[in-house]
Tab-separated table of N, CA and C in Angstrom:
chain	number	residue	atom	x	y	z
R	1144	MET	N	0.793	-1.053	-0.095
R	1144	MET	CA	-0.034	0.007	0.001
R	1144	MET	C	0.985	1.169	-0.159
R	1145	ALA	N	0.353	2.207	-0.711
R	1145	ALA	CA	1.005	3.612	-0.678
R	1145	ALA	C	0.848	4.191	0.543
R	1146	SER	N	1.602	5.338	1.075
R	1146	SER	CA	1.306	6.034	1.943
R	1146	SER	C	0.983	7.518	1.467
R	1147	ALA	N	-0.062	7.731	1.887
R	1147	ALA	CA	-0.393	9.369	1.332
R	1147	ALA	C	0.705	10.480	2.102
R	1148	SER	N	1.154	11.066	0.872
R	1148	SER	CA	2.077	12.242	1.483
R	1148	SER	C	1.054	13.637	2.059
R	1149	SER	N	1.664	14.441	2.941
R	1149	SER	CA	0.997	15.699	3.168
R	1149	SER	C	1.467	16.448	2.609
R	1150	ASN	N	2.129	16.614	1.543
R	1150	ASN	CA	2.594	17.829	0.660
R	1150	ASN	C	1.513	18.423	0.134
R	1151	SER	N	1.206	19.432	0.120
R	1151	SER	CA	0.083	20.490	-0.513
R	1151	SER	C	0.348	21.417	-1.685
R	1152	LEU	N	-0.087	21.274	-2.577
R	1152	LEU	CA	0.047	22.272	-3.837
R	1152	LEU	C	-0.574	23.514	-3.785
R	1153	SER	N	-0.312	24.602	-3.750
R	1153	SER	CA	-0.935	26.026	-3.506
R	1153	SER	C	-0.617	26.955	-4.704
R	1154	ILE	N	-1.494	27.387	-5.242
R	1154	ILE	CA	-1.395	28.029	-6.440
R	1154	ILE	C	-2.038	29.431	-5.961
R	1155	SER	N	-1.162	30.604	-6.459
R	1155	SER	CA	-1.361	31.915	-5.685
R	1155	SER	C	-2.103	32.563	-6.994
R	1156	PRO	N	-3.454	33.254	-6.523
R	1156	PRO	CA	-4.247	33.984	-7.531
R	1156	PRO	C	-3.604	34.978	-8.342
R	1157	SER	N	-2.529	35.674	-7.792
R	1157	SER	CA	-1.697	36.688	-8.280
R	1157	SER	C	-0.480	36.224	-9.195
R	1158	SER	N	-0.325	34.788	-9.717
R	1158	SER	CA	0.771	34.593	-10.524
R	1158	SER	C	1.022	35.238	-11.713
R	1159	THR	N	2.030	35.779	-12.258
R	1159	THR	CA	2.711	36.391	-13.342
R	1159	THR	C	2.329	35.641	-14.414
R	1160	LEU	N	2.524	34.250	-14.311
R	1160	LEU	CA	2.517	33.699	-15.416
R	1160	LEU	C	1.570	32.800	-15.701
R	1161	VAL	N	1.118	32.357	-16.790
R	1161	VAL	CA	0.157	31.366	-16.717
R	1161	VAL	C	0.079	30.806	-17.962
R	1162	ASP	N	0.663	29.435	-17.932
R	1162	ASP	CA	0.962	28.407	-19.134
R	1162	ASP	C	2.251	28.965	-20.112
R	1163	ALA	N	3.103	29.642	-18.961
R	1163	ALA	CA	4.607	30.293	-19.635
R	1163	ALA	C	4.024	31.307	-20.345
R	1164	LYS	N	3.059	31.817	-20.158
R	1164	LYS	CA	3.060	33.269	-21.113
R	1164	LYS	C	2.506	34.648	-20.295
R	1165	ALA	N	3.362	35.640	-20.592
R	1165	ALA	CA	2.776	36.629	-19.806
R	1165	ALA	C	1.287	36.923	-19.833
R	1166	PRO	N	0.833	37.691	-18.817
R	1166	PRO	CA	-0.754	38.005	-18.764
R	1166	PRO	C	-0.903	39.035	-19.593
R	1167	ARG	N	-2.174	39.006	-20.164
R	1167	ARG	CA	-2.767	40.066	-21.218
R	1167	ARG	C	-2.967	41.200	-20.254
R	1168	GLN	N	-2.710	42.481	-20.977
R	1168	GLN	CA	-2.881	43.619	-20.691
R	1168	GLN	C	-3.970	44.144	-21.165
R	1169	PRO	N	-5.025	44.721	-20.242
R	1169	PRO	CA	-6.267	45.119	-20.535
R	1169	PRO	C	-6.052	46.111	-21.501
R	1170	THR	N	-6.812	46.209	-22.722
R	1170	THR	CA	-6.694	47.318	-23.536
R	1170	THR	C	-7.798	48.211	-23.589
R	1171	ALA	N	-7.704	49.449	-23.930
R	1171	ALA	CA	-9.072	50.373	-23.915
R	1171	ALA	C	-10.001	50.233	-24.905
R	1172	ALA	N	-11.030	50.040	-24.584
R	1172	ALA	CA	-12.151	49.540	-25.343
R	1172	ALA	C	-12.578	50.797	-26.600
R	1173	SER	N	-12.162	50.156	-27.579
R	1173	SER	CA	-12.313	51.082	-28.822
R	1173	SER	C	-13.583	51.093	-29.375
R	1174	PRO	N	-14.324	52.135	-30.263
R	1174	PRO	CA	-15.738	52.036	-30.755
R	1174	PRO	C	-15.780	51.072	-31.424
R	1175	GLN	N	-14.720	50.473	-31.956
R	1175	GLN	CA	-15.202	49.344	-32.784
R	1175	GLN	C	-15.515	47.813	-31.991
R	1176	CYS	N	-14.776	47.785	-30.912
R	1176	CYS	CA	-15.139	46.648	-30.049
R	1176	CYS	C	-16.612	46.881	-29.310
R	1177	VAL	N	-16.905	45.358	-28.924
R	1177	VAL	CA	-18.194	45.357	-28.523
R	1177	VAL	C	-17.920	44.359	-27.291
R	1178	THR	N	-18.412	45.037	-26.320
R	1178	THR	CA	-18.232	44.143	-24.933
R	1178	THR	C	-19.647	43.580	-24.526
R	1179	LEU	N	-19.551	42.504	-24.276
R	1179	LEU	CA	-20.707	41.875	-23.587
R	1179	LEU	C	-20.709	41.708	-22.099
R	1180	PRO	N	-21.774	41.932	-21.536
R	1180	PRO	CA	-21.660	41.368	-19.885
R	1180	PRO	C	-21.887	40.189	-19.612
R	1181	THR	N	-21.129	39.936	-18.518
R	1181	THR	CA	-21.073	38.305	-18.351
R	1181	THR	C	-22.645	37.926	-18.122
R	1182	LEU	N	-22.784	36.664	-18.231
R	1182	LEU	CA	-24.193	35.960	-18.344
R	1182	LEU	C	-23.959	35.168	-16.672
R	1183	PRO	N	-25.385	35.443	-16.395
R	1183	PRO	CA	-25.628	34.809	-14.934
R	1183	PRO	C	-25.410	33.237	-15.350
R	1184	PRO	N	-25.271	32.495	-14.217
R	1184	PRO	CA	-25.002	31.259	-14.645
R	1184	PRO	C	-26.498	30.350	-14.953
R	1185	PRO	N	-26.315	29.525	-15.714
R	1185	PRO	CA	-27.680	28.725	-16.202
R	1185	PRO	C	-28.088	27.837	-15.088
R	1186	PRO	N	-29.358	27.704	-15.081
R	1186	PRO	CA	-29.882	26.837	-14.027
R	1186	PRO	C	-29.597	25.550	-14.389
R	1187	VAL	N	-29.707	25.009	-13.146
R	1187	VAL	CA	-29.188	23.366	-13.190
R	1187	VAL	C	-30.291	22.508	-14.309
R	1188	GLN	N	-29.940	21.726	-14.887
R	1188	GLN	CA	-30.511	21.179	-15.923
R	1188	GLN	C	-31.106	20.280	-15.147
R	1189	SER	N	-32.515	19.777	-15.140
R	1189	SER	CA	-33.143	18.705	-14.678
R	1189	SER	C	-33.834	17.851	-15.875
R	1190	GLN	N	-33.624	16.616	-15.614
R	1190	GLN	CA	-34.274	15.808	-16.734
R	1190	GLN	C	-35.788	16.007	-16.821
R	1191	SER	N	-36.561	16.177	-15.971
R	1191	SER	CA	-37.746	16.249	-15.728
R	1191	SER	C	-38.591	17.476	-15.997
R	1192	ARG	N	-37.606	18.734	-16.181
R	1192	ARG	CA	-38.167	19.893	-16.575
R	1192	ARG	C	-37.322	20.578	-17.589
R	1193	PRO	N	-37.159	20.172	-18.855
R	1193	PRO	CA	-36.204	20.614	-19.798
R	1193	PRO	C	-36.949	22.018	-20.465
R	1194	TRP	N	-37.987	22.575	-20.262
R	1194	TRP	CA	-38.442	23.532	-20.854
R	1194	TRP	C	-37.877	24.793	-20.090
R	1195	LYS	N	-37.465	24.558	-18.644
R	1195	LYS	CA	-37.021	25.712	-18.235
R	1195	LYS	C	-35.724	26.208	-18.629
R	1196	THR	N	-34.815	25.383	-19.013
R	1196	THR	CA	-33.605	25.573	-19.662
R	1196	THR	C	-33.909	26.079	-20.957
R	1197	THR	N	-34.788	25.466	-21.736
R	1197	THR	CA	-35.264	26.389	-22.826
R	1197	THR	C	-35.686	27.531	-22.674
R	1198	ALA	N	-36.557	27.969	-21.998
R	1198	ALA	CA	-37.049	29.415	-21.595
R	1198	ALA	C	-36.072	30.334	-21.213
R	1199	TYR	N	-34.899	29.881	-20.429
R	1199	TYR	CA	-33.844	30.563	-20.022
R	1199	TYR	C	-32.826	30.887	-21.058
R	1200	CYS	N	-32.604	30.094	-21.847
R	1200	CYS	CA	-31.608	30.434	-23.112
R	1200	CYS	C	-32.383	31.371	-23.864
R	1201	ARG	N	-33.789	31.334	-24.271
R	1201	ARG	CA	-34.850	32.546	-25.153
R	1201	ARG	C	-34.436	33.636	-24.502
R	1202	LYS	N	-34.521	33.742	-23.232
R	1202	LYS	CA	-34.284	34.683	-22.426
R	1202	LYS	C	-33.191	35.556	-22.541
R	1203	ILE	N	-31.825	34.678	-22.607
R	1203	ILE	CA	-30.490	35.430	-22.780
R	1203	ILE	C	-30.415	35.917	-24.247
R	1204	ALA	N	-31.397	35.047	-25.358
R	1204	ALA	CA	-31.019	35.380	-26.632
R	1204	ALA	C	-31.907	36.713	-26.861
R	1205	ARG	N	-32.982	36.828	-26.218
R	1205	ARG	CA	-33.653	38.016	-26.317
R	1205	ARG	C	-32.722	39.287	-25.901
R	1206	ASN	N	-32.149	39.097	-24.620
R	1206	ASN	CA	-31.434	40.314	-24.198
R	1206	ASN	C	-30.326	40.562	-24.772
R	1207	VAL	N	-29.547	39.660	-25.649
R	1207	VAL	CA	-28.323	39.857	-26.292
R	1207	VAL	C	-28.905	40.457	-27.796
R	1208	MET	N	-30.057	40.175	-28.075
R	1208	MET	CA	-30.430	40.681	-29.394
R	1208	MET	C	-30.747	42.081	-29.122
R	1209	ALA	N	-31.262	42.327	-28.039
R	1209	ALA	CA	-31.779	43.856	-27.756
R	1209	ALA	C	-30.257	44.464	-27.481
R	1210	MET	N	-29.385	44.083	-26.537
R	1210	MET	CA	-28.043	44.692	-26.708
R	1210	MET	C	-27.597	45.007	-27.869
R	1211	ALA	N	-27.652	44.083	-28.823
R	1211	ALA	CA	-26.916	44.065	-30.139
R	1211	ALA	C	-27.591	45.289	-31.103
R	1212	THR	N	-28.902	45.560	-30.866
R	1212	THR	CA	-29.578	46.637	-31.792
R	1212	THR	C	-29.618	47.874	-31.033
R	1213	GLY	N	-29.190	47.875	-29.625
R	1213	GLY	CA	-29.023	49.153	-29.087
R	1213	GLY	C	-30.234	49.528	-28.276
R	1214	GLU	N	-31.152	48.514	-28.105
R	1214	GLU	CA	-32.345	48.801	-27.491
R	1214	GLU	C	-32.350	48.652	-25.776
R	1215	THR	N	-32.980	49.291	-25.152
R	1215	THR	CA	-33.082	48.961	-23.645
R	1215	THR	C	-34.133	48.147	-23.526
R	1216	LEU	N	-34.368	47.747	-22.173
R	1216	LEU	CA	-35.443	46.835	-22.162
R	1216	LEU	C	-36.873	47.719	-22.101
R	1217	ALA	N	-36.596	49.116	-21.287
R	1217	ALA	CA	-37.670	49.883	-21.210
R	1217	ALA	C	-38.372	50.413	-22.593
R	1218	THR	N	-37.506	50.384	-23.524
R	1218	THR	CA	-38.164	50.915	-24.921
R	1218	THR	C	-38.550	49.694	-25.872
R	1219	ARG	N	-38.225	48.702	-25.555
R	1219	ARG	CA	-38.599	47.102	-26.192
R	1219	ARG	C	-40.229	47.047	-26.039
R	1220	GLU	N	-40.834	46.500	-27.080
R	1220	GLU	CA	-42.337	46.245	-26.663
R	1220	GLU	C	-42.028	45.001	-25.846
R	1221	ALA	N	-43.071	44.769	-24.973
R	1221	ALA	CA	-43.423	43.546	-23.925
R	1221	ALA	C	-43.965	42.379	-25.032
R	1222	PRO	N	-43.480	41.291	-25.118
R	1222	PRO	CA	-44.148	40.214	-25.862
R	1222	PRO	C	-45.314	40.233	-25.441
R	1223	THR	N	-46.371	40.100	-26.885
R	1223	THR	CA	-47.518	39.771	-26.496
R	1223	THR	C	-48.329	38.472	-26.020
R	1224	GLU	N	-48.896	38.254	-24.790
R	1224	GLU	CA	-49.330	37.188	-24.410
R	1224	GLU	C	-50.891	37.096	-24.271
R	1225	VAL	N	-51.023	36.033	-24.422
R	1225	VAL	CA	-52.595	35.405	-24.539
R	1225	VAL	C	-53.246	35.872	-23.418
R	1226	THR	N	-54.298	36.374	-23.340
R	1226	THR	CA	-54.935	37.126	-22.320
R	1226	THR	C	-56.078	35.752	-21.963
R	1227	PRO	N	-56.271	35.734	-20.465
R	1227	PRO	CA	-57.385	34.542	-20.217
R	1227	PRO	C	-58.580	34.411	-21.080
R	1228	THR	N	-59.133	35.605	-21.273
R	1228	THR	CA	-60.078	35.732	-21.911
R	1228	THR	C	-60.464	35.271	-23.189
R	1229	GLU	N	-59.239	35.546	-24.199
R	1229	GLU	CA	-58.614	35.006	-25.294
R	1229	GLU	C	-58.694	33.282	-25.417
R	1230	LEU	N	-58.082	32.989	-24.345
R	1230	LEU	CA	-57.972	31.586	-24.269
R	1230	LEU	C	-59.251	31.079	-24.144
R	1231	THR	N	-60.090	31.459	-23.224
R	1231	THR	CA	-61.432	30.918	-23.012
R	1231	THR	C	-62.415	31.063	-24.227
R	1232	ASP	N	-61.871	31.844	-24.768
R	1232	ASP	CA	-62.874	32.008	-26.177
R	1232	ASP	C	-62.447	31.053	-27.088
R	1233	PHE	N	-61.284	30.910	-27.125
R	1233	PHE	CA	-60.547	29.747	-28.313
R	1233	PHE	C	-61.263	28.654	-27.636
R	1234	ILE	N	-61.104	28.219	-26.417
R	1234	ILE	CA	-61.552	26.827	-26.061
R	1234	ILE	C	-62.865	26.737	-26.313
R	1235	ASN	N	-63.970	27.652	-26.020
R	1235	ASN	CA	-64.979	27.545	-26.354
R	1235	ASN	C	-65.326	27.205	-27.825
R	1236	LYS	N	-64.680	28.091	-28.377
R	1236	LYS	CA	-64.983	27.860	-30.163
R	1236	LYS	C	-64.515	26.385	-30.524
R	1237	ILE	N	-63.354	25.815	-30.101
R	1237	ILE	CA	-63.017	24.165	-30.104
R	1237	ILE	C	-64.228	23.431	-29.669
R	1238	GLN	N	-64.948	23.655	-28.348
R	1238	GLN	CA	-66.002	22.699	-28.162
R	1238	GLN	C	-67.170	22.956	-28.726
R	1239	GLU	N	-67.541	24.105	-29.066
R	1239	GLU	CA	-68.696	24.217	-29.975
R	1239	GLU	C	-68.682	23.831	-31.185
R	1240	THR	N	-67.542	23.614	-31.822
R	1240	THR	CA	-67.205	22.977	-33.336
R	1240	THR	C	-67.079	21.513	-33.128
R	1241	TRP	N	-66.434	20.813	-31.954
R	1241	TRP	CA	-66.705	19.678	-31.522
R	1241	TRP	C	-68.003	18.935	-31.387
R	1242	ASP	N	-68.987	19.877	-30.886
R	1242	ASP	CA	-70.438	19.537	-30.810
R	1242	ASP	C	-70.954	19.537	-31.890
R	1243	LYS	N	-70.556	20.175	-32.829
R	1243	LYS	CA	-71.493	20.396	-33.953
R	1243	LYS	C	-70.716	19.015	-34.919
R	1244	VAL	N	-69.786	18.188	-34.791
R	1244	VAL	CA	-69.419	16.937	-35.536
R	1244	VAL	C	-70.391	16.256	-35.237
R	1245	GLU	N	-70.946	15.413	-36.258
R	1245	GLU	CA	-71.882	14.447	-35.937
R	1245	GLU	C	-71.187	12.902	-35.580
R	1246	ASP	N	-70.196	12.557	-36.759
R	1246	ASP	CA	-69.181	11.388	-36.589
R	1246	ASP	C	-68.403	11.849	-35.845
R	1247	LYS	N	-68.274	11.715	-34.595
R	1247	LYS	CA	-66.634	11.879	-33.775
R	1247	LYS	C	-65.890	10.823	-33.825
R	1248	TYR	N	-66.338	9.574	-33.918
R	1248	TYR	CA	-65.538	8.545	-33.813
R	1248	TYR	C	-64.873	8.517	-35.327
R	1249	ALA	N	-65.226	8.929	-36.555
R	1249	ALA	CA	-64.562	9.219	-37.582
R	1249	ALA	C	-63.436	10.364	-37.708
R	1250	VAL	N	-64.110	11.365	-37.120
R	1250	VAL	CA	-62.874	12.473	-37.050
R	1250	VAL	C	-61.582	12.071	-36.121
R	1251	SER	N	-62.111	11.306	-34.918
R	1251	SER	CA	-60.745	11.008	-34.004
R	1251	SER	C	-59.730	10.115	-34.691
R	1252	SER	N	-60.664	9.000	-35.840
R	1252	SER	CA	-59.878	8.470	-36.384
R	1252	SER	C	-58.907	8.808	-37.357
R	1253	LEU	N	-59.642	9.955	-38.226
R	1253	LEU	CA	-58.697	10.713	-39.194
R	1253	LEU	C	-57.464	11.217	-38.269
R	1254	ALA	N	-57.747	11.999	-37.316
R	1254	ALA	CA	-56.806	12.819	-36.426
R	1254	ALA	C	-55.524	11.787	-36.153
R	1255	VAL	N	-55.908	10.462	-35.643
R	1255	VAL	CA	-55.059	9.601	-35.204
R	1255	VAL	C	-54.296	9.158	-36.558
R	1256	ALA	N	-55.091	9.129	-37.501
R	1256	ALA	CA	-54.361	8.295	-38.725
R	1256	ALA	C	-53.335	9.620	-39.384
R	1257	GLY	N	-53.774	10.713	-39.314
R	1257	GLY	CA	-52.953	11.957	-39.715
R	1257	GLY	C	-51.547	11.973	-38.671
R	1258	LEU	N	-51.512	11.889	-37.520
R	1258	LEU	CA	-50.463	11.850	-36.650
R	1258	LEU	C	-49.618	10.714	-36.791
R	1259	VAL	N	-50.010	9.537	-37.271
R	1259	VAL	CA	-49.484	8.479	-37.382
R	1259	VAL	C	-48.856	8.576	-39.152
R	1260	LEU	N	-49.488	9.334	-39.630
R	1260	LEU	CA	-48.827	9.451	-41.130
R	1260	LEU	C	-47.818	10.509	-41.208
R	1261	VAL	N	-47.988	11.450	-40.599
R	1261	VAL	CA	-47.105	12.571	-40.264
R	1261	VAL	C	-45.737	11.970	-39.704
R	1262	TRP	N	-45.935	11.037	-38.410
R	1262	TRP	CA	-44.840	10.374	-37.833
R	1262	TRP	C	-44.027	9.521	-38.742
R	1263	GLY	N	-44.477	8.639	-39.507
R	1263	GLY	CA	-44.202	7.729	-40.456
R	1263	GLY	C	-43.448	8.470	-41.632
R	1264	THR	N	-43.734	9.530	-41.979
R	1264	THR	CA	-43.132	10.395	-42.808
R	1264	THR	C	-42.024	11.054	-42.479
R	1265	ALA	N	-42.072	11.616	-41.197
R	1265	ALA	CA	-40.881	12.216	-40.815
R	1265	ALA	C	-39.733	11.165	-40.789
R	1266	GLY	N	-40.284	9.851	-40.318
R	1266	GLY	CA	-39.090	8.427	-40.386
R	1266	GLY	C	-38.446	8.133	-41.631
R	1267	MET	N	-39.418	8.192	-42.487
R	1267	MET	CA	-38.988	7.835	-43.941
R	1267	MET	C	-38.244	9.038	-44.599
R	1268	VAL	N	-38.160	10.204	-44.219
R	1268	VAL	CA	-37.527	11.492	-44.897
R	1268	VAL	C	-36.291	11.464	-44.053
R	1269	SER	N	-36.061	11.242	-42.691
R	1269	SER	CA	-34.979	11.206	-42.060
R	1269	SER	C	-34.117	10.011	-42.391
R	1270	ALA	N	-34.723	8.522	-42.853
R	1270	ALA	CA	-33.896	7.551	-43.543
R	1270	ALA	C	-33.563	7.903	-44.803
R	1271	ILE	N	-34.331	8.368	-45.423
R	1271	ILE	CA	-33.423	9.241	-47.129
R	1271	ILE	C	-32.560	9.897	-46.732
R	1272	ASP	N	-32.678	10.958	-45.780
R	1272	ASP	CA	-31.727	11.944	-45.687
R	1272	ASP	C	-30.357	11.423	-45.431
R	1273	LYS	N	-30.281	10.040	-44.474
R	1273	LYS	CA	-29.178	9.644	-44.268
R	1273	LYS	C	-28.139	8.879	-45.187
R	1274	LEU	N	-29.185	8.461	-46.399
R	1274	LEU	CA	-28.210	8.058	-47.537
R	1274	LEU	C	-27.583	9.007	-48.248
R	1275	PRO	N	-26.266	8.661	-48.722
R	1275	PRO	CA	-25.398	9.988	-49.256
R	1275	PRO	C	-26.034	10.454	-50.422
R	1276	VAL	N	-26.211	9.457	-51.431
R	1276	VAL	CA	-26.118	10.107	-52.944
R	1276	VAL	C	-27.996	10.280	-53.016
R	1277	VAL	N	-28.702	9.766	-52.516
R	1277	VAL	CA	-29.910	9.888	-52.780
R	1277	VAL	C	-30.702	11.103	-52.121
R	1278	SER	N	-30.293	11.708	-51.107
R	1278	SER	CA	-30.392	12.999	-50.770
R	1278	SER	C	-30.091	14.169	-51.444
R	1279	THR	N	-28.801	14.368	-51.868
R	1279	THR	CA	-28.437	14.925	-52.814
R	1279	THR	C	-29.068	14.924	-54.223
R	1280	PHE	N	-29.499	13.915	-54.398
R	1280	PHE	CA	-29.986	13.908	-55.866
R	1280	PHE	C	-31.604	14.270	-55.704
R	1281	LEU	N	-32.319	14.240	-54.872
R	1281	LEU	CA	-33.326	14.956	-54.214
R	1281	LEU	C	-33.504	16.389	-54.561
R	1282	GLU	N	-32.278	16.849	-53.414
R	1282	GLU	CA	-31.990	18.430	-53.470
R	1282	GLU	C	-32.000	18.838	-54.937
R	1283	VAL	N	-31.336	18.168	-55.842
R	1283	VAL	CA	-30.934	18.824	-56.859
R	1283	VAL	C	-32.557	18.897	-57.777
R	1284	VAL	N	-33.278	17.628	-57.461
R	1284	VAL	CA	-34.383	17.409	-58.283
R	1284	VAL	C	-35.371	18.663	-58.070
R	1285	GLY	N	-35.460	18.813	-56.545
R	1285	GLY	CA	-36.418	20.477	-55.950
R	1285	GLY	C	-36.020	21.513	-56.410
R	1286	ILE	N	-34.380	21.599	-56.455
R	1286	ILE	CA	-34.033	23.180	-57.087
R	1286	ILE	C	-34.398	23.234	-58.338
R	1287	GLY	N	-34.491	22.092	-59.071
R	1287	GLY	CA	-34.857	22.130	-60.686
R	1287	GLY	C	-36.072	22.266	-60.856
R	1288	TYR	N	-37.197	21.665	-60.033
R	1288	TYR	CA	-38.410	21.990	-60.188
R	1288	TYR	C	-38.970	23.119	-59.819
R	1289	THR	N	-38.215	23.702	-58.619
R	1289	THR	CA	-38.566	25.224	-58.314
R	1289	THR	C	-38.251	26.046	-59.235
R	1290	GLY	N	-37.121	26.086	-60.056
R	1290	GLY	CA	-37.005	26.849	-61.071
R	1290	GLY	C	-37.833	26.711	-62.101
R	1291	TRP	N	-38.317	25.340	-62.738
R	1291	TRP	CA	-39.044	25.383	-63.748
R	1291	TRP	C	-40.419	25.861	-63.086
R	1292	PHE	N	-41.047	25.750	-61.707
R	1292	PHE	CA	-42.009	26.371	-61.555
R	1292	PHE	C	-42.039	27.794	-61.647
R	1293	ALA	N	-41.267	28.284	-61.177
R	1293	ALA	CA	-40.989	29.822	-60.848
R	1293	ALA	C	-40.990	30.437	-62.566
R	1294	TYR	N	-40.145	29.700	-63.569
R	1294	TYR	CA	-40.152	30.048	-65.010
R	1294	TYR	C	-41.481	29.761	-65.820
R	1295	LYS	N	-42.162	28.850	-65.277
R	1295	LYS	CA	-43.482	28.534	-66.096
R	1295	LYS	C	-44.711	29.430	-65.502
R	1296	ASN	N	-44.792	29.721	-64.156
R	1296	ASN	CA	-45.922	30.485	-63.300
R	1296	ASN	C	-45.560	31.597	-62.928
R	1297	LEU	N	-44.319	32.292	-62.656
R	1297	LEU	CA	-44.111	33.257	-61.936
R	1297	LEU	C	-43.673	34.544	-62.843
R	1298	ILE	N	-42.692	34.198	-63.501
R	1298	ILE	CA	-42.040	35.384	-64.201
R	1298	ILE	C	-43.046	36.253	-65.208
R	1299	PHE	N	-43.780	35.839	-65.769
R	1299	PHE	CA	-44.405	36.612	-66.734
R	1299	PHE	C	-45.996	36.808	-66.361
R	1300	LYS	N	-46.675	38.170	-66.256
R	1300	LYS	CA	-47.613	38.317	-65.805
R	1300	LYS	C	-49.308	37.595	-66.222
R	1301	PRO	N	-49.003	37.170	-67.382
R	1301	PRO	CA	-50.024	36.560	-67.957
R	1301	PRO	C	-50.202	34.879	-67.095
R	1302	ASP	N	-49.054	34.546	-67.032
R	1302	ASP	CA	-49.019	32.989	-66.718
R	1302	ASP	C	-49.154	33.167	-64.805
R	1303	ARG	N	-48.879	34.551	-64.236
R	1303	ARG	CA	-49.042	34.785	-62.847
R	1303	ARG	C	-50.792	34.697	-62.761
R	1304	ALA	N	-51.100	35.383	-63.352
R	1304	ALA	CA	-52.709	35.582	-63.463
R	1304	ALA	C	-53.626	34.363	-63.665
R	1305	ALA	N	-53.001	33.253	-64.662
R	1305	ALA	CA	-53.547	32.139	-64.458
R	1305	ALA	C	-53.628	31.295	-63.644
R	1306	LEU	N	-52.319	31.324	-62.778
R	1306	LEU	CA	-52.090	30.528	-61.566
R	1306	LEU	C	-52.812	31.325	-60.819
R	1307	ILE	N	-53.032	32.366	-60.549
R	1307	ILE	CA	-53.999	33.199	-59.576
R	1307	ILE	C	-55.394	32.551	-59.633
R	1308	SER	N	-55.848	32.629	-60.739
R	1308	SER	CA	-57.217	32.084	-61.083
R	1308	SER	C	-57.385	30.633	-60.771
R	1309	LYS	N	-56.369	30.094	-61.039
R	1309	LYS	CA	-56.459	28.238	-60.698
R	1309	LYS	C	-56.532	28.106	-59.444
R	1310	ILE	N	-55.538	28.891	-58.635
R	1310	ILE	CA	-55.799	28.833	-57.475
R	1310	ILE	C	-57.095	29.201	-56.524
R	1311	LYS	N	-57.525	30.364	-57.125
R	1311	LYS	CA	-58.934	30.867	-56.568
R	1311	LYS	C	-60.210	29.806	-56.875
R	1312	ASP	N	-59.914	29.250	-58.191
R	1312	ASP	CA	-60.996	28.300	-58.639
R	1312	ASP	C	-60.983	26.785	-57.698
R	1313	THR	N	-59.578	26.633	-57.575
R	1313	THR	CA	-59.731	25.347	-56.713
R	1313	THR	C	-60.004	25.374	-55.196
R	1314	TYR	N	-59.847	26.727	-54.798
R	1314	TYR	CA	-60.209	27.191	-53.325
R	1314	TYR	C	-61.841	27.225	-53.260
R	1315	LYS	N	-62.458	27.537	-54.461
R	1315	LYS	CA	-64.064	27.618	-54.363
R	1315	LYS	C	-64.688	26.282	-54.561
R	1316	GLU	N	-63.813	25.593	-55.158
R	1316	GLU	CA	-64.231	24.048	-55.387
R	1316	GLU	C	-64.132	23.158	-54.126
R	1317	ILE	N	-63.259	23.581	-53.562
R	1317	ILE	CA	-63.307	22.844	-52.090
R	1317	ILE	C	-63.940	23.453	-51.015
R	1318	LEU	N	-63.971	24.612	-50.723
R	1318	LEU	CA	-64.651	25.303	-49.639
R	1318	LEU	C	-66.126	25.902	-50.056
R	1319	GLY	N	-66.350	25.773	-51.243
R	1319	GLY	CA	-67.431	26.236	-51.746
R	1319	GLY	C	-67.378	27.591	-51.977
R	1320	THR	N	-68.427	28.605	-52.346
R	1320	THR	CA	-68.105	29.883	-52.592
R	1320	THR	C	-67.897	30.677	-51.523
R	1321	SER	N	-66.842	31.784	-51.743
R	1321	SER	CA	-66.799	32.545	-50.692
R	1321	SER	C	-66.034	34.019	-51.294
């Protein structure tokens, strides 16, 4: 067994050399330099409450944006929040709409099927994205189709008018007259 030695190592906070380099000399802040204040320590991350960390990061990002634009917190607009009356009106409207539905089983089944479809599609797209050649090929096809669509429908005024009328006709056909 090795015996423990009682020698202790102490480091003085006023050392002049750090990693064998001379300490930096503070320079005067020029108008081109931007200094940011130090950030408070982040909250302890908890596995059960990740939204608190996300909210904290958004708050810091908002403050950094405000400082970068030169705004003060007093001149910035407060973020719009949903008032309780708006929330209750929204919930009441959803309840009224749900009460008007005759076949609730079919609507619920369609909603669940839609969620499963979105989940499956997201998995399929992520799997295709992992294939090296296929994702690049699909990006090129998408860029080509976007260019063709813009040339065919958006560049010239008569083509734009025809596209707008076709969209309006489809809208009327689906929703009825409006």
